[in-house]
mmCIF file of C-alpha atoms in Angstrom:
data_model
loop_
_atom_site.group_PDB
_atom_site.id
_atom_site.type_symbol
_atom_site.label_atom_id
_atom_site.label_comp_id
_atom_site.label_asym_id
_atom_site.label_seq_id
_atom_site.Cartn_x
_atom_site.Cartn_y
_atom_site.Cartn_z
ATOM 1 C CA LEU A 1 -28.325 -11.363 74.862
ATOM 2 C CA ASP A 2 -25.740 -12.313 77.500
ATOM 3 C CA GLY A 3 -23.542 -13.808 74.770
ATOM 4 C CA LYS A 4 -23.501 -10.642 72.629
ATOM 5 C CA LYS A 5 -20.187 -9.442 74.084
ATOM 6 C CA ILE A 6 -18.605 -12.852 73.453
ATOM 7 C CA CYS A 7 -19.829 -12.840 69.839
ATOM 8 C CA ARG A 8 -18.504 -9.308 69.359
ATOM 9 C CA GLU A 9 -15.013 -10.186 70.631
ATOM 10 C CA ASN A 10 -15.000 -13.369 68.546
ATOM 11 C CA LEU A 11 -15.785 -11.298 65.434
ATOM 12 C CA GLN A 12 -12.971 -8.855 66.179
ATOM 13 C CA LYS A 13 -10.419 -11.605 66.825
ATOM 14 C CA HIS A 14 -11.422 -13.636 63.769
ATOM 15 C CA THR A 15 -11.254 -10.668 61.378
ATOM 16 C CA GLY A 16 -8.278 -8.851 62.874
ATOM 17 C CA LEU A 17 -10.249 -5.809 64.002
ATOM 18 C CA LYS A 18 -8.973 -3.923 67.020
ATOM 19 C CA ILE A 19 -10.552 -5.184 70.250
ATOM 20 C CA GLN A 20 -12.705 -2.357 71.612
ATOM 21 C CA ASN A 21 -16.131 -2.033 73.237
ATOM 22 C CA GLU A 22 -16.644 1.728 73.274
ATOM 23 C CA LYS A 23 -17.848 2.188 69.672
ATOM 24 C CA PRO A 24 -20.294 0.209 67.502
ATOM 25 C CA ILE A 25 -19.394 -2.360 64.874
ATOM 26 C CA PHE A 26 -21.341 -1.935 61.615
ATOM 27 C CA VAL A 27 -21.783 -5.106 59.549
ATOM 28 C CA ILE A 28 -22.806 -5.799 55.955
ATOM 29 C CA VAL A 29 -23.969 -9.194 54.642
ATOM 30 C CA SER A 30 -25.200 -8.454 51.153
ATOM 31 C CA ARG A 31 -24.655 -8.336 47.436
ATOM 32 C CA LEU A 32 -22.253 -5.456 46.864
ATOM 33 C CA THR A 33 -24.322 -3.483 44.343
ATOM 34 C CA GLU A 34 -25.745 0.003 43.927
ATOM 35 C CA GLN A 35 -29.265 -1.448 44.203
ATOM 36 C CA LYS A 36 -28.320 -2.502 47.737
ATOM 37 C CA GLY A 37 -27.033 1.029 48.380
ATOM 38 C CA LEU A 38 -23.488 -0.112 49.166
ATOM 39 C CA HIS A 39 -21.919 2.788 47.240
ATOM 40 C CA LEU A 40 -23.431 5.027 49.948
ATOM 41 C CA VAL A 41 -21.487 3.091 52.571
ATOM 42 C CA VAL A 42 -18.240 3.629 50.647
ATOM 43 C CA GLU A 43 -18.949 7.357 50.449
ATOM 44 C CA ALA A 44 -19.883 7.559 54.150
ATOM 45 C CA ILE A 45 -17.041 5.412 55.445
ATOM 46 C CA HIS A 46 -15.281 8.320 57.191
ATOM 47 C CA THR A 47 -18.471 9.181 59.075
ATOM 48 C CA ILE A 48 -18.023 5.787 60.738
ATOM 49 C CA LEU A 49 -14.232 5.827 61.094
ATOM 50 C CA ASP A 50 -13.931 9.403 62.385
ATOM 51 C CA GLN A 51 -16.198 8.525 65.321
ATOM 52 C CA GLY A 52 -14.217 5.391 66.163
ATOM 53 C CA GLY A 53 -16.590 2.849 64.629
ATOM 54 C CA GLN A 54 -15.627 -0.349 62.847
ATOM 55 C CA ILE A 55 -17.128 -2.089 59.825
ATOM 56 C CA ALA A 56 -17.127 -5.745 58.708
ATOM 57 C CA VAL A 57 -18.217 -6.673 55.177
ATOM 58 C CA LEU A 58 -19.200 -10.004 53.633
ATOM 59 C CA GLY A 59 -20.471 -10.237 50.062
ATOM 60 C CA SER A 60 -19.704 -9.937 46.367
ATOM 61 C CA GLY A 61 -21.106 -8.044 43.426
ATOM 62 C CA GLU A 62 -20.087 -5.102 41.268
ATOM 63 C CA LYS A 63 -16.325 -4.790 40.789
ATOM 64 C CA PRO A 64 -16.018 -1.051 41.569
ATOM 65 C CA ILE A 65 -17.704 -1.522 44.961
ATOM 66 C CA GLU A 66 -15.697 -4.666 45.743
ATOM 67 C CA GLU A 67 -12.431 -2.886 44.896
ATOM 68 C CA ALA A 68 -13.401 0.185 46.934
ATOM 69 C CA PHE A 69 -13.983 -1.907 50.075
ATOM 70 C CA ILE A 70 -10.752 -3.879 49.551
ATOM 71 C CA HIS A 71 -8.832 -0.605 49.145
ATOM 72 C CA LEU A 72 -10.312 0.797 52.362
ATOM 73 C CA ALA A 73 -9.603 -2.414 54.298
ATOM 74 C CA LYS A 74 -5.912 -2.239 53.306
ATOM 75 C CA HIS A 75 -5.640 1.346 54.551
ATOM 76 C CA TYR A 76 -7.612 0.827 57.801
ATOM 77 C CA PRO A 77 -6.977 -2.808 58.856
ATOM 78 C CA ASP A 78 -7.840 -2.119 62.522
ATOM 79 C CA SER A 79 -11.255 -0.719 61.584
ATOM 80 C CA ILE A 80 -12.381 -2.368 58.329
ATOM 81 C CA THR A 81 -12.500 -6.029 57.348
ATOM 82 C CA VAL A 82 -13.776 -7.357 54.012
ATOM 83 C CA GLN A 83 -14.377 -10.919 52.825
ATOM 84 C CA LEU A 84 -15.576 -11.358 49.249
ATOM 85 C CA GLY A 85 -17.961 -14.171 48.367
ATOM 86 C CA TYR A 86 -20.385 -15.862 50.730
ATOM 87 C CA ASP A 87 -19.701 -17.955 53.813
ATOM 88 C CA GLU A 88 -22.660 -19.137 55.881
ATOM 89 C CA VAL A 89 -20.672 -19.456 59.104
ATOM 90 C CA HIS A 90 -19.048 -16.048 58.657
ATOM 91 C CA ALA A 91 -22.433 -14.488 57.882
ATOM 92 C CA HIS A 92 -23.748 -15.668 61.262
ATOM 93 C CA ARG A 93 -20.528 -14.472 62.902
ATOM 94 C CA LEU A 94 -21.007 -10.941 61.519
ATOM 95 C CA ILE A 95 -24.700 -10.643 62.339
ATOM 96 C CA ALA A 96 -24.248 -12.077 65.836
ATOM 97 C CA GLY A 97 -21.163 -9.999 66.663
ATOM 98 C CA GLY A 98 -22.194 -6.699 65.098
ATOM 99 C CA ASP A 99 -24.071 -3.835 66.712
ATOM 100 C CA VAL A 100 -25.649 -2.290 63.592
ATOM 101 C CA ILE A 101 -26.461 -4.090 60.337
ATOM 102 C CA LEU A 102 -26.542 -1.836 57.265
ATOM 103 C CA VAL A 103 -29.328 -2.328 54.698
ATOM 104 C CA PRO A 104 -29.442 0.984 52.770
ATOM 105 C CA SER A 105 -31.142 -0.485 49.684
ATOM 106 C CA ARG A 106 -32.299 1.775 46.878
ATOM 107 C CA PHE A 107 -35.393 -0.466 46.692
ATOM 108 C CA GLU A 108 -36.312 -3.623 48.591
ATOM 109 C CA PRO A 109 -39.627 -5.478 48.046
ATOM 110 C CA CYS A 110 -39.275 -7.285 51.359
ATOM 111 C CA GLY A 111 -35.846 -7.965 52.783
ATOM 112 C CA LEU A 112 -34.823 -10.548 55.382
ATOM 113 C CA THR A 113 -31.433 -9.210 56.461
ATOM 114 C CA GLN A 114 -32.944 -6.639 58.812
ATOM 115 C CA LEU A 115 -35.055 -9.392 60.411
ATOM 116 C CA TYR A 116 -31.977 -11.569 60.938
ATOM 117 C CA GLY A 117 -30.314 -8.577 62.571
ATOM 118 C CA MET A 118 -33.155 -8.005 65.022
ATOM 119 C CA ALA A 119 -33.213 -11.722 65.885
ATOM 120 C CA TYR A 120 -29.529 -11.421 66.850
ATOM 121 C CA GLY A 121 -29.978 -8.143 68.711
ATOM 122 C CA THR A 122 -28.159 -6.232 65.941
ATOM 123 C CA LEU A 123 -30.096 -3.066 65.157
ATOM 124 C CA PRO A 124 -30.809 -2.471 61.445
ATOM 125 C CA LEU A 125 -30.021 0.819 59.700
ATOM 126 C CA VAL A 126 -32.231 0.968 56.605
ATOM 127 C CA HIS A 127 -33.619 3.155 53.840
ATOM 128 C CA ARG A 128 -37.345 3.858 54.281
ATOM 129 C CA VAL A 129 -38.557 1.795 51.331
ATOM 130 C CA GLY A 130 -40.588 -1.377 50.717
ATOM 131 C CA GLY A 131 -40.337 -4.120 53.310
ATOM 132 C CA LEU A 132 -37.629 -2.218 55.187
ATOM 133 C CA ARG A 133 -40.128 0.541 55.941
ATOM 134 C CA ASP A 134 -42.712 -2.034 57.064
ATOM 135 C CA THR A 135 -40.437 -3.839 59.521
ATOM 136 C CA VAL A 136 -38.118 -1.196 61.023
ATOM 137 C CA THR A 137 -39.234 1.736 63.199
ATOM 138 C CA ASP A 138 -36.842 4.636 63.586
ATOM 139 C CA THR A 139 -35.345 5.541 66.971
ATOM 140 C CA SER A 140 -36.946 8.956 67.121
ATOM 141 C CA LEU A 141 -37.583 10.422 70.567
ATOM 142 C CA GLU A 142 -41.301 9.695 70.272
ATOM 143 C CA ASN A 143 -40.703 6.063 69.308
ATOM 144 C CA LEU A 144 -38.155 5.605 72.083
ATOM 145 C CA VAL A 145 -40.596 6.957 74.667
ATOM 146 C CA GLU A 146 -43.389 4.709 73.390
ATOM 147 C CA ASN A 147 -41.028 1.714 73.191
ATOM 148 C CA LEU A 148 -41.603 1.301 69.454
ATOM 149 C CA ALA A 149 -38.096 1.912 68.112
ATOM 150 C CA SER A 150 -36.322 -0.995 66.411
ATOM 151 C CA GLY A 151 -33.558 0.577 64.310
ATOM 152 C CA PHE A 152 -32.438 3.585 62.311
ATOM 153 C CA VAL A 153 -34.306 4.758 59.201
ATOM 154 C CA PHE A 154 -33.332 7.442 56.681
ATOM 155 C CA ASP A 155 -35.871 8.895 54.252
ATOM 156 C CA GLU A 156 -34.060 10.185 51.169
ATOM 157 C CA PHE A 157 -31.619 7.987 49.279
ATOM 158 C CA ASN A 158 -28.646 10.319 49.524
ATOM 159 C CA LEU A 159 -25.407 10.707 51.468
ATOM 160 C CA THR A 160 -26.733 13.455 53.759
ATOM 161 C CA ASP A 161 -29.660 11.427 55.116
ATOM 162 C CA PHE A 162 -27.537 8.280 55.370
ATOM 163 C CA ASN A 163 -24.870 10.094 57.408
ATOM 164 C CA GLN A 164 -27.533 11.456 59.760
ATOM 165 C CA ALA A 165 -28.781 7.917 60.434
ATOM 166 C CA ILE A 166 -25.225 6.775 61.185
ATOM 167 C CA LYS A 167 -24.810 9.636 63.655
ATOM 168 C CA ARG A 168 -28.077 8.676 65.395
ATOM 169 C CA ALA A 169 -26.715 5.145 65.774
ATOM 170 C CA PHE A 170 -23.553 6.469 67.443
ATOM 171 C CA ALA A 171 -25.627 8.732 69.706
ATOM 172 C CA LEU A 172 -27.866 5.906 70.932
ATOM 173 C CA PHE A 173 -24.905 3.545 71.360
ATOM 174 C CA GLY A 174 -23.486 6.059 73.844
ATOM 175 C CA PHE A 175 -26.527 5.486 76.093
ATOM 176 C CA ALA A 176 -26.058 1.863 77.130
ATOM 177 C CA ASP A 177 -29.445 1.522 78.846
ATOM 178 C CA GLY A 178 -31.356 2.945 75.886
ATOM 179 C CA TRP A 179 -29.437 0.766 73.406
ATOM 180 C CA ALA A 180 -30.021 -2.376 75.445
ATOM 181 C CA LYS A 181 -33.721 -1.595 75.793
ATOM 182 C CA VAL A 182 -34.251 -1.271 72.019
ATOM 183 C CA ARG A 183 -32.130 -4.339 71.298
ATOM 184 C CA ARG A 184 -33.869 -6.492 73.901
ATOM 185 C CA LYS A 185 -37.349 -5.386 72.799
ATOM 186 C CA LYS A 186 -36.883 -6.017 69.098
ATOM 187 C CA LYS A 187 -35.123 -9.339 69.541
ATOM 188 C CA LYS A 188 -38.485 -10.684 70.706
ATOM 189 C CA LYS A 189 -40.487 -9.259 67.810
ATOM 190 C CA ASN A 190 -42.306 -11.935 65.815
ATOM 191 C CA PHE A 191 -42.377 -11.645 62.007
ATOM 192 C CA SER A 192 -43.537 -15.224 61.349
ATOM 193 C CA TRP A 193 -46.456 -16.228 59.115
ATOM 194 C CA ASP A 194 -48.483 -17.028 62.250
ATOM 195 C CA ILE A 195 -48.833 -13.297 62.948
ATOM 196 C CA ALA A 196 -49.468 -12.383 59.297
ATOM 197 C CA ALA A 197 -52.101 -15.123 58.897
ATOM 198 C CA GLU A 198 -53.910 -14.023 62.063
ATOM 199 C CA LYS A 199 -54.064 -10.414 60.844
ATOM 200 C CA TYR A 200 -55.329 -11.593 57.450
ATOM 201 C CA LEU A 201 -58.125 -13.632 59.027
ATOM 202 C CA VAL A 202 -59.205 -10.648 61.126
ATOM 203 C CA TYR A 203 -59.261 -8.453 58.012
ATOM 204 C CA VAL A 204 -61.258 -10.958 55.952
ATOM 205 C CA SER A 205 -63.767 -11.607 58.750
ATOM 206 C CA LYS A 206 -64.558 -7.880 58.830
ATOM 207 C CA LYS A 207 -65.241 -7.862 55.100
ATOM 208 C CA ILE A 208 -67.316 -11.040 54.910
ATOM 209 C CA ASN A 209 -70.193 -12.114 57.169
ATOM 210 C CA PHE A 210 -69.701 -15.875 57.121
ATOM 211 C CA ASN A 211 -72.929 -16.585 59.073
ATOM 212 C CA SER A 212 -75.136 -14.973 56.416
ATOM 213 C CA TYR A 213 -73.177 -16.290 53.479
ATOM 214 C CA GLN A 214 -75.175 -18.281 50.928
ATOM 215 C CA PRO A 215 -73.740 -19.814 47.802
ATOM 216 C CA PRO A 216 -75.000 -18.257 44.564
ATOM 217 C CA ARG A 217 -77.886 -20.011 42.816
ATOM 218 C CA LEU A 218 -76.819 -21.426 39.537
ATOM 219 C CA LYS A 219 -79.266 -21.255 36.614
ATOM 220 C CA PRO A 220 -79.985 -24.613 34.969
ATOM 221 C CA PRO A 221 -78.514 -24.989 31.511
ATOM 222 C CA PRO A 222 -80.920 -24.325 28.590
ATOM 223 C CA LEU A 223 -82.756 -27.309 27.128
ATOM 224 C CA PRO A 224 -81.504 -28.579 23.785
ATOM 225 C CA PRO A 225 -83.698 -27.766 20.732
ATOM 226 C CA PRO A 226 -86.329 -30.438 19.855
ATOM 227 C CA LEU A 227 -85.300 -33.116 17.426
ATOM 228 C CA ARG A 228 -86.427 -32.605 13.828
ATOM 229 C CA GLU A 229 -88.531 -35.342 12.221
ATOM 230 C CA PRO A 230 -86.655 -37.284 9.545
ATOM 231 C CA PRO A 231 -87.758 -36.564 5.938
ATOM 232 C CA PRO A 232 -90.250 -39.066 4.445
ATOM 233 C CA LEU A 233 -88.871 -41.912 2.423
ATOM 234 C CA ARG A 234 -89.019 -41.401 -1.308
ATOM 235 C CA GLU A 235 -90.655 -44.098 -3.427
ATOM 236 C CA PRO A 236 -88.481 -45.541 -6.205
ATOM 237 C CA PRO A 237 -89.427 -44.251 -9.672
ATOM 238 C CA VAL A 238 -91.869 -46.370 -11.623
ATOM 239 C CA GLU A 239 -90.599 -47.409 -15.019
ATOM 240 C CA PRO A 240 -93.015 -46.964 -17.938
ATOM 241 C CA ALA A 241 -94.568 -50.061 -19.379
ATOM 242 C CA GLY A 242 -92.559 -51.667 -22.156
ATOM 243 C CA PHE A 243 -89.116 -50.639 -20.754
ATOM 244 C CA SER A 244 -86.604 -52.735 -18.871
ATOM 245 C CA SER A 245 -83.540 -51.655 -16.938
ATOM 246 C CA LEU A 246 -80.049 -52.705 -17.738
ATOM 247 C CA CYS A 247 -77.260 -52.267 -15.192
ATOM 248 C CA LEU A 248 -73.641 -52.647 -16.179
ATOM 249 C CA THR A 249 -70.597 -52.484 -13.967
ATOM 250 C CA VAL A 250 -67.712 -50.990 -15.853
ATOM 251 C CA ASN A 251 -64.140 -50.920 -14.593
ATOM 252 C CA VAL A 252 -62.864 -47.414 -15.251
ATOM 253 C CA ARG A 253 -59.124 -46.523 -15.179
ATOM 254 C CA PHE A 254 -57.786 -43.060 -15.765
ATOM 255 C CA LYS A 255 -54.128 -42.388 -16.297
ATOM 256 C CA ASN A 256 -52.140 -42.554 -13.076
ATOM 257 C CA GLU A 257 -55.281 -43.099 -11.038
ATOM 258 C CA VAL A 258 -56.598 -46.017 -9.001
ATOM 259 C CA PRO A 259 -59.242 -47.963 -10.966
ATOM 260 C CA PHE A 260 -62.799 -47.905 -9.683
ATOM 261 C CA ASN A 261 -66.109 -49.409 -10.711
ATOM 262 C CA CYS A 262 -68.780 -47.302 -12.314
ATOM 263 C CA LEU A 263 -72.400 -48.346 -12.379
ATOM 264 C CA ILE A 264 -74.181 -47.484 -15.619
ATOM 265 C CA HIS A 265 -77.933 -47.513 -15.630
ATOM 266 C CA SER A 266 -79.803 -47.411 -18.888
ATOM 267 C CA SER A 267 -83.268 -48.117 -20.030
ATOM 268 C CA ALA A 268 -84.144 -49.911 -23.244
ATOM 269 C CA SER A 269 -87.382 -50.549 -24.941
ATOM 270 C CA SER A 270 -88.601 -54.093 -24.971
#
């Protein structure tokens, strides 16, 4: 994390933010939608500005939220910078140079942004929901003492709880040793599939005793029914004495039909 200060100053110079190190920089790399909770950021912007914080935004989405951020950036150019759209290089610049990454989603099945933040030493501030709840541990006093804290979590999706989380971020930022300890600890946290797969194998091994496992015995299919004997052959009819058979082949044609042969059998007395 020795390069964090360099990344921070590079972000401020590139975006035109005032160069300062006393207050945190909050960053957003996201779709600018209500589902992502970005309207809460607009409403809470003065909670950040009044305490001397700065905010850098990258993203696009719903027009009212885009226009609100652009309006704020014009009024507070030293403290707010906004770039609409997506830029891969600028995204890395924000996450690497920021101090707090905001992910106040209304709902979030998993979420990767908070993991990117922790990898860069940028503490996530998240709503306690879905994958955000599973990956971020709040900086409560108990969690700080037990070295479990990894970010800032608010419970209810409203402005009051969100503002309280922002204030906790400012409070911890004022204690350089405590901030560095949380940042350094969570930068090393591993969220790869190697860890998840290992936990899954441990869980499955507790549920299944592989040594005593035997495959199920399959029942043989039922035998087919025995074949029926063919019916006996019928003897041709015996003609009475004094009669002879006469067979005629007659070509029959009906109207508009294909002609076919008809066999006529008759018996006549000799």
